Coordinates of C-alpha atoms in Angstrom, one line a residue:
Chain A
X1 CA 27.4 31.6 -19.9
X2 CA 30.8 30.3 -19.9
X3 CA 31.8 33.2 -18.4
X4 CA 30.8 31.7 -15.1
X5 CA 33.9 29.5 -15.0
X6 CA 36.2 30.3 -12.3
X7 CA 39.2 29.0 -10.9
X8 CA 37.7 28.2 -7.9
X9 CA 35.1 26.6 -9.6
X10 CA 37.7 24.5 -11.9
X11 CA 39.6 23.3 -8.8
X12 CA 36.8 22.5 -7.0
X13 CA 35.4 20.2 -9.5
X14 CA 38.7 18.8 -10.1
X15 CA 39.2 17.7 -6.5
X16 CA 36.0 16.4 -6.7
X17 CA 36.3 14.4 -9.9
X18 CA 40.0 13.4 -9.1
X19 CA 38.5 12.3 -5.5
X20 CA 35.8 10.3 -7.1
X21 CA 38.1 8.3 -9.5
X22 CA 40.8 7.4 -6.5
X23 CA 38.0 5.9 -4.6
X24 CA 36.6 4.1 -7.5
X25 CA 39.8 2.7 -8.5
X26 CA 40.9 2.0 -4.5
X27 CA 37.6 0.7 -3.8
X28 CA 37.6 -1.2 -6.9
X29 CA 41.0 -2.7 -6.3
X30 CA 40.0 -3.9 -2.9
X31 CA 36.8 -5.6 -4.5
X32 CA 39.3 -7.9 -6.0
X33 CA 40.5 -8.5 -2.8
X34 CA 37.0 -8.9 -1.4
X35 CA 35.8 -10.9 -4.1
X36 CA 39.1 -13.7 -3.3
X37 CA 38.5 -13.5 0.2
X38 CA 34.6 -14.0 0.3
X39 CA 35.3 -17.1 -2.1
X40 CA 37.5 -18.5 0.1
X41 CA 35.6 -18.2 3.0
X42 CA 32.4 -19.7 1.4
X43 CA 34.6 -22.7 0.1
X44 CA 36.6 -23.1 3.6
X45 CA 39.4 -21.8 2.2
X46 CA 41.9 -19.5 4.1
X47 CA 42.2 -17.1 0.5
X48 CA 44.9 -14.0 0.5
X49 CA 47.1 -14.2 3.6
X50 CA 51.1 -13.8 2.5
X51 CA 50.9 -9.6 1.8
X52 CA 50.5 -7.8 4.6
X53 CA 48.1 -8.7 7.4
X54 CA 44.8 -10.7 6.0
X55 CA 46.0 -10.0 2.5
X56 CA 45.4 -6.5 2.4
X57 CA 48.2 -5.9 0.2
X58 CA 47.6 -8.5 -2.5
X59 CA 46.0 -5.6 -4.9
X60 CA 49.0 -3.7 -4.8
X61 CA 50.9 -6.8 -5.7
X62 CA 48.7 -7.4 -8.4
X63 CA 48.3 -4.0 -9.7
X64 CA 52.3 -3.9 -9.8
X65 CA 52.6 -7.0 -11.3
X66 CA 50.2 -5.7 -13.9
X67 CA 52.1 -2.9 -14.9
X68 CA 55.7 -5.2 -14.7
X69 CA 54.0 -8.0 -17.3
X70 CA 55.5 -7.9 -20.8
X71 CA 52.7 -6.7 -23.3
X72 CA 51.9 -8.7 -26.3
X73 CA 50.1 -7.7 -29.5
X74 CA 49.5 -10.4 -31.2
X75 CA 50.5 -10.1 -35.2
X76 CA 47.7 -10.7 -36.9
X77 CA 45.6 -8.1 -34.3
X78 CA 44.5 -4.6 -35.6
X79 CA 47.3 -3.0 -33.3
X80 CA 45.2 0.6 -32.9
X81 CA 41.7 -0.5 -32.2
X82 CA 43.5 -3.4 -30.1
X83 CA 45.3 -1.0 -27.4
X84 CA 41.9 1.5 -28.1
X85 CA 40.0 -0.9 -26.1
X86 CA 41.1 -1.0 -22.5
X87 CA 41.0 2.7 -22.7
X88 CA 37.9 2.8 -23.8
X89 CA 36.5 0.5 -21.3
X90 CA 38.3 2.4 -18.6
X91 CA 37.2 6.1 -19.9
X92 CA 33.3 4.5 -19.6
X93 CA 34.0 2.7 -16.5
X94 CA 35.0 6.8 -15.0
X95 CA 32.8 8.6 -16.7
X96 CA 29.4 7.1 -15.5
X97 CA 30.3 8.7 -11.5
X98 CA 29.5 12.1 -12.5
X99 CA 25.9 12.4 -11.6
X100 CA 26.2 10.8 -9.1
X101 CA 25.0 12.5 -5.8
X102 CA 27.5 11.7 -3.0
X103 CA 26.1 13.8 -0.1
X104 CA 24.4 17.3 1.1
X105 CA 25.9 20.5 -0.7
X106 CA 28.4 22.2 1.9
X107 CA 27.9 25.2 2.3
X108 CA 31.5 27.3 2.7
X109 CA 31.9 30.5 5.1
X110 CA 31.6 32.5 2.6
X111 CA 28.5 31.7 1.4
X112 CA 29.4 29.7 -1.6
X113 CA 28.0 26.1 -2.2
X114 CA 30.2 23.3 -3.0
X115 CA 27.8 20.6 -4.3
X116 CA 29.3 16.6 -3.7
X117 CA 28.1 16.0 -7.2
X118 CA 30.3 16.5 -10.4
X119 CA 27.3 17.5 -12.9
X120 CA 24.2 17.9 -11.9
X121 CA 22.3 17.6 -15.3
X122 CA 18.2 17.3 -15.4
X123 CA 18.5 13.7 -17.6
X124 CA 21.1 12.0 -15.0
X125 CA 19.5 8.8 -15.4
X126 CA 19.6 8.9 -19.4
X127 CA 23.4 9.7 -19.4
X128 CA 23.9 7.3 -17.1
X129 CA 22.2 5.2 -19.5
X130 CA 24.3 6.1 -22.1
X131 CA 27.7 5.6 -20.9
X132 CA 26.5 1.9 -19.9
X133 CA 25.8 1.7 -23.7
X134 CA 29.0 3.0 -25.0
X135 CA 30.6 0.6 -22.0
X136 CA 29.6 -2.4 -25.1
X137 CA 32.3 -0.9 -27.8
X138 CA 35.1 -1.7 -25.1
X139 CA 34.5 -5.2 -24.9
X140 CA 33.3 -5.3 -28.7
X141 CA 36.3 -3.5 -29.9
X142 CA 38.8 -5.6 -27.7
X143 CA 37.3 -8.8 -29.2
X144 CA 37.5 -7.7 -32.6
X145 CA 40.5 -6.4 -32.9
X146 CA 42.4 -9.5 -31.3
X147 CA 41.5 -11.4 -34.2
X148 CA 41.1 -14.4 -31.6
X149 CA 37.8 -17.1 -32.4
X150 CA 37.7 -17.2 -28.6
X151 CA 38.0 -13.4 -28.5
X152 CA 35.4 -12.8 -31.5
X153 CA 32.7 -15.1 -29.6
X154 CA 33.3 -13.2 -26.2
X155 CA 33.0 -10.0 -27.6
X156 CA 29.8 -11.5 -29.5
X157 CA 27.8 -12.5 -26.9
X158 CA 28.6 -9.9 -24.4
X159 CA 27.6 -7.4 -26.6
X160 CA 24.2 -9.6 -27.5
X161 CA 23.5 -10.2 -23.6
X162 CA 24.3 -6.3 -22.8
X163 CA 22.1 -4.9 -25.4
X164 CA 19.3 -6.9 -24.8
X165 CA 18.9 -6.4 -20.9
X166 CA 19.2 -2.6 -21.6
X167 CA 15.5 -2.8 -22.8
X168 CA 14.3 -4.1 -19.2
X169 CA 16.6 -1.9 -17.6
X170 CA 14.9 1.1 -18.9
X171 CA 11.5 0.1 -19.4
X172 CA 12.0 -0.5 -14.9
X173 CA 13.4 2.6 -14.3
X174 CA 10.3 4.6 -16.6
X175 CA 8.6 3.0 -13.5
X176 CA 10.9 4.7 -11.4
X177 CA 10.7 7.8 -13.1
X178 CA 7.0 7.9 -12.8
X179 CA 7.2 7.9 -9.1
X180 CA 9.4 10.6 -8.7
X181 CA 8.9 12.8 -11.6
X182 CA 11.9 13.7 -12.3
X183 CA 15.0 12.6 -14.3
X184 CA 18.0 14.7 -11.9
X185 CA 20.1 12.1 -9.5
X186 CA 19.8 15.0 -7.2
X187 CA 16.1 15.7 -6.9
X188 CA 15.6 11.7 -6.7
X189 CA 18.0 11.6 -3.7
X190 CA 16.6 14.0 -2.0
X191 CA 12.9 13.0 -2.4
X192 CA 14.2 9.3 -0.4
X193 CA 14.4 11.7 2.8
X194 CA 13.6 8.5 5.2
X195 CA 13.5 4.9 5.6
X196 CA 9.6 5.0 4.4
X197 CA 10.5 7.4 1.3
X198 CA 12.8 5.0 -0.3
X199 CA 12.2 4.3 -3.7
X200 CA 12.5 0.5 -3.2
X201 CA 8.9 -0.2 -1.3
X202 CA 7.5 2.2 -4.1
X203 CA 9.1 0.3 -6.7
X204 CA 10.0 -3.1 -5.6
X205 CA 9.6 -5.2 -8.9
X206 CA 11.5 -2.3 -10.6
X207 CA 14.2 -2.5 -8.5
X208 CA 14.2 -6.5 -9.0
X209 CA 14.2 -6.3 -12.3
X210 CA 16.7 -3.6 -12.2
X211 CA 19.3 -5.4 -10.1
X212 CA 18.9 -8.8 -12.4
X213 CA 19.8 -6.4 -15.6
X214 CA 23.0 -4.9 -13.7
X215 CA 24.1 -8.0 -13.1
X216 CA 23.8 -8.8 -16.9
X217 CA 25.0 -5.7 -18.0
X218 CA 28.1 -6.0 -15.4
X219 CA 29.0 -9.4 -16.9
X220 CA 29.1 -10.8 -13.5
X221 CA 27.9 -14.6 -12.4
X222 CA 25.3 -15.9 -13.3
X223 CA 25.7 -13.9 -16.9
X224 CA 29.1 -14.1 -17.1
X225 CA 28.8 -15.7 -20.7
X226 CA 31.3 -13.5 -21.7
X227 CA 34.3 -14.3 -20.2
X228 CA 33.1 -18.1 -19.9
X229 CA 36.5 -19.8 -18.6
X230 CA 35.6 -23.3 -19.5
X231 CA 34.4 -22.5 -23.0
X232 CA 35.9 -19.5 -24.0
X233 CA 39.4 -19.2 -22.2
X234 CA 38.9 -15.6 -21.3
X235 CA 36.3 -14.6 -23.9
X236 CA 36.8 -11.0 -24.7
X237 CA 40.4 -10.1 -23.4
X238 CA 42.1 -13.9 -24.1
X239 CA 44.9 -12.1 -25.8
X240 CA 45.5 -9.3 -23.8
X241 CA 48.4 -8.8 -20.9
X242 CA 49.7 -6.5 -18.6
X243 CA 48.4 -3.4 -17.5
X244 CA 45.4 -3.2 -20.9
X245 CA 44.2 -6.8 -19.0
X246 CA 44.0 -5.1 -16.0
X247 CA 42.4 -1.8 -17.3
X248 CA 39.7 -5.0 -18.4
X249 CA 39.5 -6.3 -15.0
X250 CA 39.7 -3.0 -13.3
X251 CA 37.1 -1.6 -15.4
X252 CA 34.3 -4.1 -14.5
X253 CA 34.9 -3.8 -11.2
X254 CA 34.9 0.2 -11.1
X255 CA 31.1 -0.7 -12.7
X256 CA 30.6 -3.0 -10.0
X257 CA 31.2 -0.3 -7.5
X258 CA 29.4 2.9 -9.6
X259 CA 26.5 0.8 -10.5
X260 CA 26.2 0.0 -6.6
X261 CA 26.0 3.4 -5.8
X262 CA 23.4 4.2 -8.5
X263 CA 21.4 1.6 -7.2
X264 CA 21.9 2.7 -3.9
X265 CA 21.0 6.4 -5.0
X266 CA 18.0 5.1 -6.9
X267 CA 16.6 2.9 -4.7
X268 CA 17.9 3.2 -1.8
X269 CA 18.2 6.8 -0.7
X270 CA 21.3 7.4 -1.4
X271 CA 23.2 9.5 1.1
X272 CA 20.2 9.3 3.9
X273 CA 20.5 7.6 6.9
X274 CA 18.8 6.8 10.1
X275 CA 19.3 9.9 12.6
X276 CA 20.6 12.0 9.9
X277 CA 18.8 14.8 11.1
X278 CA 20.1 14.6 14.4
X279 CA 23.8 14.8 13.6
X280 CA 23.3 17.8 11.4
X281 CA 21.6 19.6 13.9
X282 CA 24.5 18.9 16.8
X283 CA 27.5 18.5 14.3
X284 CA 29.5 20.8 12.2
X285 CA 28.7 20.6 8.8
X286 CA 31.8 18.3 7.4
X287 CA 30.7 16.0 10.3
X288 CA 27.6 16.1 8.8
X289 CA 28.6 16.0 4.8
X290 CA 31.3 13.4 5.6
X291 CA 28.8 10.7 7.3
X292 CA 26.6 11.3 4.4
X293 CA 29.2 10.2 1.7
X294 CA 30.2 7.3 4.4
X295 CA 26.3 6.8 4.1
X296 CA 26.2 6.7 0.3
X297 CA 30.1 4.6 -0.2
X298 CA 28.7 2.0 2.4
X299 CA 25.2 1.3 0.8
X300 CA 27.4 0.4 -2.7
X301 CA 29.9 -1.8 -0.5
X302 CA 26.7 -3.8 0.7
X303 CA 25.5 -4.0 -3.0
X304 CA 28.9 -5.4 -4.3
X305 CA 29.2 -7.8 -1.4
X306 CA 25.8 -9.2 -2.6
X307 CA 27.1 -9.4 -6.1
X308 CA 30.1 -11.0 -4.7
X309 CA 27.7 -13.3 -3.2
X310 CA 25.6 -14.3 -5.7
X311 CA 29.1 -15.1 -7.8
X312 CA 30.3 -17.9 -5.6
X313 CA 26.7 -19.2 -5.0
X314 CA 24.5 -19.4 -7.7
X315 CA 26.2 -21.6 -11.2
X316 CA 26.2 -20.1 -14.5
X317 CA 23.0 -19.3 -17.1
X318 CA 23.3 -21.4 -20.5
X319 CA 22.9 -18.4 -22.9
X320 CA 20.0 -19.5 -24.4
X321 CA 18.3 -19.3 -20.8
X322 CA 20.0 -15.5 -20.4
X323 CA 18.7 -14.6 -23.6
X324 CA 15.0 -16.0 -23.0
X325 CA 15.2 -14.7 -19.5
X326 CA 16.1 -11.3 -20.9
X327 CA 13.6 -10.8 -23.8
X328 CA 10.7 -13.0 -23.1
X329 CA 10.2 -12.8 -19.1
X330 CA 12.1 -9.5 -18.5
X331 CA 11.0 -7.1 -20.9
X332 CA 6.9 -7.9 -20.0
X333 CA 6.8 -7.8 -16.7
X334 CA 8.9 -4.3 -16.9
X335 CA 6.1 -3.5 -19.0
X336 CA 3.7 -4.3 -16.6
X337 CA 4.7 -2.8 -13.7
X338 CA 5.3 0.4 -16.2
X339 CA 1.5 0.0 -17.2
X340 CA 0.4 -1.0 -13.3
X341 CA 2.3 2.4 -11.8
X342 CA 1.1 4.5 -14.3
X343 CA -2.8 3.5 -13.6
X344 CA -2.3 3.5 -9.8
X345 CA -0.5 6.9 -9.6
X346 CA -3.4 8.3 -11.9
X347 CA -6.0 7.1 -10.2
X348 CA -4.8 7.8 -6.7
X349 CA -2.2 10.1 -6.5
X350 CA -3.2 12.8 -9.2
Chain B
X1 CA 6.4 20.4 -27.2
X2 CA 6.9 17.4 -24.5
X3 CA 10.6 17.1 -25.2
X4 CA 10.9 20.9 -25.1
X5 CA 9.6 20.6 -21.3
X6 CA 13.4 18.8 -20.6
X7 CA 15.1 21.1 -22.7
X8 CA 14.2 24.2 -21.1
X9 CA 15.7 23.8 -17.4
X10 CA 19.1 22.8 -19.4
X11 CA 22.1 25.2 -19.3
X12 CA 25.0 24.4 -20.8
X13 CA 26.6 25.0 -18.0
X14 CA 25.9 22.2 -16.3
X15 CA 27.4 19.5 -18.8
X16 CA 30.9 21.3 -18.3
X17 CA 32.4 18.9 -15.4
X18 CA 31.4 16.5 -17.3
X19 CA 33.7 17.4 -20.2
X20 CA 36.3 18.0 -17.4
X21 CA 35.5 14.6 -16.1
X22 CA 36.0 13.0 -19.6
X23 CA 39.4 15.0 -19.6
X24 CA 40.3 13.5 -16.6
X25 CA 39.3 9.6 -18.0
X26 CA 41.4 10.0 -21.1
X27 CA 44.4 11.0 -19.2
X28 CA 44.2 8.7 -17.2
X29 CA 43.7 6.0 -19.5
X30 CA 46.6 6.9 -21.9
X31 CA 48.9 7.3 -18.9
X32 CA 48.5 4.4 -17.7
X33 CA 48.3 2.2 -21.2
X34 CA 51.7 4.6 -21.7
X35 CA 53.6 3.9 -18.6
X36 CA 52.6 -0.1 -19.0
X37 CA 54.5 -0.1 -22.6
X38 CA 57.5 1.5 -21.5
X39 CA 57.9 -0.8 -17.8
X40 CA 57.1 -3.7 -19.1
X41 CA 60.0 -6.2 -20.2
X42 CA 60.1 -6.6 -24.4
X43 CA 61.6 -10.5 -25.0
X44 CA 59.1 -11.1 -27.8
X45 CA 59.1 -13.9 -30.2
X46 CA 57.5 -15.3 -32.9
X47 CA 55.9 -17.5 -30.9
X48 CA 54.4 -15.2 -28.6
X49 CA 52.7 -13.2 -31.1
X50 CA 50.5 -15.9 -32.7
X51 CA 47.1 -16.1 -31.8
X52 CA 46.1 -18.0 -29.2
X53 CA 44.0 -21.0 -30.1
X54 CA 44.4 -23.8 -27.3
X55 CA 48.1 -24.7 -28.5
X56 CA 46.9 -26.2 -32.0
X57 CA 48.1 -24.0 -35.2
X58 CA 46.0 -21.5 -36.0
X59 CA 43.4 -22.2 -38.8
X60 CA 42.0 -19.7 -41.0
X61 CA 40.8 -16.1 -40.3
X62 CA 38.6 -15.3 -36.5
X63 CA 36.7 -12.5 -38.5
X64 CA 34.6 -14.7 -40.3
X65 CA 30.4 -15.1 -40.3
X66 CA 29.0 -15.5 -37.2
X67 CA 25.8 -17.3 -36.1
X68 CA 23.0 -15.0 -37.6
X69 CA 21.1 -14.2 -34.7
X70 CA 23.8 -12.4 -32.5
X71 CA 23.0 -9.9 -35.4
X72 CA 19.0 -10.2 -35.6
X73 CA 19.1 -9.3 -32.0
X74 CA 21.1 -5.9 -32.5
X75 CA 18.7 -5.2 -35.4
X76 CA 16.1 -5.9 -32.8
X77 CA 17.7 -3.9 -30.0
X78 CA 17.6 -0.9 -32.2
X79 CA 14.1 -0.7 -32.6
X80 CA 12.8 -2.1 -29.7
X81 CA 15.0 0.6 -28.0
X82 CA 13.8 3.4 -29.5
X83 CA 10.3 2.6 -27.8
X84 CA 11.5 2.4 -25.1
X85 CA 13.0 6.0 -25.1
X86 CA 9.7 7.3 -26.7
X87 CA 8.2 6.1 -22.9
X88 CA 10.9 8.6 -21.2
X89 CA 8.9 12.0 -22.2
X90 CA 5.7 10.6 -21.4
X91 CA 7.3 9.4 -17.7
X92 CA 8.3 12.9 -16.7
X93 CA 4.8 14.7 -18.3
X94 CA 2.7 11.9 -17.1
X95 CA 0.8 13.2 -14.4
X96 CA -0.1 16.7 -16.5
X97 CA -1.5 14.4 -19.6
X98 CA -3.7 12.5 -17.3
X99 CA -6.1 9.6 -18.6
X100 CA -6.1 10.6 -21.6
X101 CA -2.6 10.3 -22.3
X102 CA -2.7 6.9 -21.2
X103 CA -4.9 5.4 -22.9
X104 CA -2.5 6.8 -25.7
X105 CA 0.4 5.3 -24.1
X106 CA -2.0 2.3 -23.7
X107 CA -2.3 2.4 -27.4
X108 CA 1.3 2.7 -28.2
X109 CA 2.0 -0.1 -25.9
X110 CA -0.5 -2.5 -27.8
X111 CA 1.8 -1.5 -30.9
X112 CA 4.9 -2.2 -28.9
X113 CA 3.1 -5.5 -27.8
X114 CA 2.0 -6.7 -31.0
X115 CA 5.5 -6.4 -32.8
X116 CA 6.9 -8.3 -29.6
X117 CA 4.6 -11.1 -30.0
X118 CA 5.6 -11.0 -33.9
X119 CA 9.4 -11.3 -33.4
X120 CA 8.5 -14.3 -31.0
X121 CA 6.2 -15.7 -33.2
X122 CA 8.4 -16.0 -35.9
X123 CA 11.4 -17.2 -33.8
X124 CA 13.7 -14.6 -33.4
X125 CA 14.5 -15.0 -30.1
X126 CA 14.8 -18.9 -30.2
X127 CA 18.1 -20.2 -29.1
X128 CA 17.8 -23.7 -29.3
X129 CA 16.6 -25.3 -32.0

């Protein structure tokens, strides 16, 4: 079986991954630049202006700044498991892209088919599932190992407040699943073949519940408990500088962005878009495969804009509301609409 | 037999960009961890290496006990979770098991139900007191 490894094959896939993670990190960085500039507009402020027209440069400043900052390990901080933890939140943050389905397979003169997904593996939605759990030992790690009170608390409830809104999010996407049958990011893409098909008006208290648990499971207002500024300094990564702060930083937002697209690809049919069918009928085929990843990339900028939106609008959860909200609203009604979908595709669609 | 159903259309194959992928991550994340420990300036004192603890002098150890129900909620995580994946082979074969696999489910749900109300009952999940 292994066999079937070419170098083709190996470079193909490695354009592809290396692809993938540049426009994670780029589009990541520029979220940051989003993210200031949205806030300034909703608080009639000017925000980012000095680099480079609008600001468009401040994330290169930043990101170089980053990497210029002296790096301090504090003494009494396990000194392995402390520089461990950026990595490891970065190496979850870029792993969860590959089954992700970015566009239509293209299909080369020669007959060979280059598909725009990395791995296309028949449980996509369980590994995705799993990386978001491993994504906890990051933060848990980083906390730990700073030996920080501030740090130890951080780590603590992020990793309570993560855990517990992973049960809602997979008892909403079993609801999911039911509908289309099938656990591949591919064959679920390609069942949301119009505006009608999407999953979202099949499944729309799934997808509620869903977005409410990414939020949660991103960190980002209204859950931000963990980095909690006014009681916590910066929760998780108070003692951490330079570049392993911004591998922190960078990390959530890479989530932001991949958890987006997921979103988008679950719900909201990920590469299709009106008049698709038109322009692959009258275009040549990279026309064609490049407005469909423009299709898919767009759908996740509209999701983190909302995200972006809800941070500068909506106050923060006391964690005692997160945690009831999580456990004792979330977790039935995800039950519910399990039980209700199961009963309604049996009854009329079997 | 129902978890055989997902095994069968597996190859192996299929999970090798993801190792490649992981390949990629790691590099990239001790690259860049590497080249921020060699750029960055190295002025340290003793000062800059204590913890942090609002400028007061540290007092006493950070690993110490925590609040007791950060931990009663990873205990139940654990088995609430596993449930929950128990529901993921009965998603995909739903349809062939019919009614009466869910009145199964229906039953397995009441079990899942019952412990929930338990935990509640007995004030797991309460936060405030």
């Amino acid at each position: 079986m292994l066999l079937a490894i070419t170098v083709s094959y190996l470079l193909g896939k490695a354009a592809l991954i290396g692809a993938i993670v540049a426009v994670s990190l780029g589009l990541a960085m520029y979220s940051t630049w989003a993210e200031r500039k949205v806030a300034a507009i909703m608080q009639d402020r000017v925000g980012p202006q000095r680099a480079g027209p609008f600001g468009l440069f401040q994330p290169l400043a930043d990101g170089l700044k980053l990497f210029m900052k002296e790096e301090i390990i504090p003494n009494f901080a396990n000194k392995f498991l402390f520089v461990l933890a950026p990595g490891l939140a970065m190496v979850c943050a870029l792993m969860s892209s590959a089954v992700i389905m970015w566009a239509p397979d293209y299909t080369m003169a020669d007959g060979t088919v280059y598909p725009f997904q990395v791995a296309d593996i028949n449980v996509g939605i369980l590994f995705v599932f799993g990386i978001v759990s491993l994504g906890v030992y990051g933060i848990m790690i980083g906390g730990w190992a700073s030996n920080n009170k501030y740090s130890v608390m951080g780590s603590m409830r992020a990793a309570s407040q993560a855990i517990s809104y992973e049960l809602p999010m997979g008892l909403s996407l079993l609801a999911l699943l039911m509908v289309t049958g099938d656990t591949s990011m591919r064959t679920i893409v390609q069942q949301q073949d119009s505006f009608l098909h999407m999953n979202v008006w099949k499944q729309p208290l799934a997808f509620i519940i869903y977005l409410v648990c990414a939020f949660a499971e991103l960190n980002r207002a209204p859950f931000d408990m963990a980095e909690c500024e006014s009681e916590l300094v910066g929760g998780y990564h108070t003692e951490y500088s330079s570049m392993k702060l911004g591998f922190f930083l960078f990390s959530e937002y890479i989530n932001m962005f991949i958890s987006s697209v997921i979103m988008a690809c679950l719900f909201f049919g990920g590469y299709h878009y009106p008049g698709m069918d038109w322009v692959q009928a009258h275009a040549p085929q990279w026309v064609f495969v490049a407005t469909c990843i423009l299709a898919t990339i767009s759908k996740g900028i509209a999701f983190i804009l909302f995200i972006i939106f809800v941070r500068w609008t909506l106050p923060r959860f006391r964690y005692d509301q997160l945690m009831n909200l999580g456990w004792k609203s979330l977790i039935p009604l995800a039950l519910l609409n399990l039980l209700i979908t199961c009963a309604v595709i049996l009854k009329f669609f079997n | 037999m129902i978890f055989l159903d997902i095994a069968v259309n597996s190859k192996p194959m299929d999970w090798f960009p993801i190792l490649l992928q992981l390949g990629i991550a790691v590099a990239f994340a001790a690259v860049m961890i590497g080249a921020t420990q060699l750029l960055g300036p190295k002025r340290k004192t003793s000062d800059k290496l204590v913890n942090f603890e609002s400028g007061i002098e540290n007092v006493g150890n950070a690993r110490q006990p925590m609040a007791i129900k950060y931990f009663l909620v990873a205990i139940l995580f654990v088995l609430f979770d596993v449930e929950v994946i128990f529901f993921y082979p009965y998603a995909v074969n739903f349809r062939s098991l019919g009614w009466d696999g869910f009145l199964e489910v229906l039953l397995f749900i009441t079990l899942f139900l019952v412990g929930f109300v338990y935990i509640i009952k007995k004030g797991a999940l309460q936060w405030e007191e």
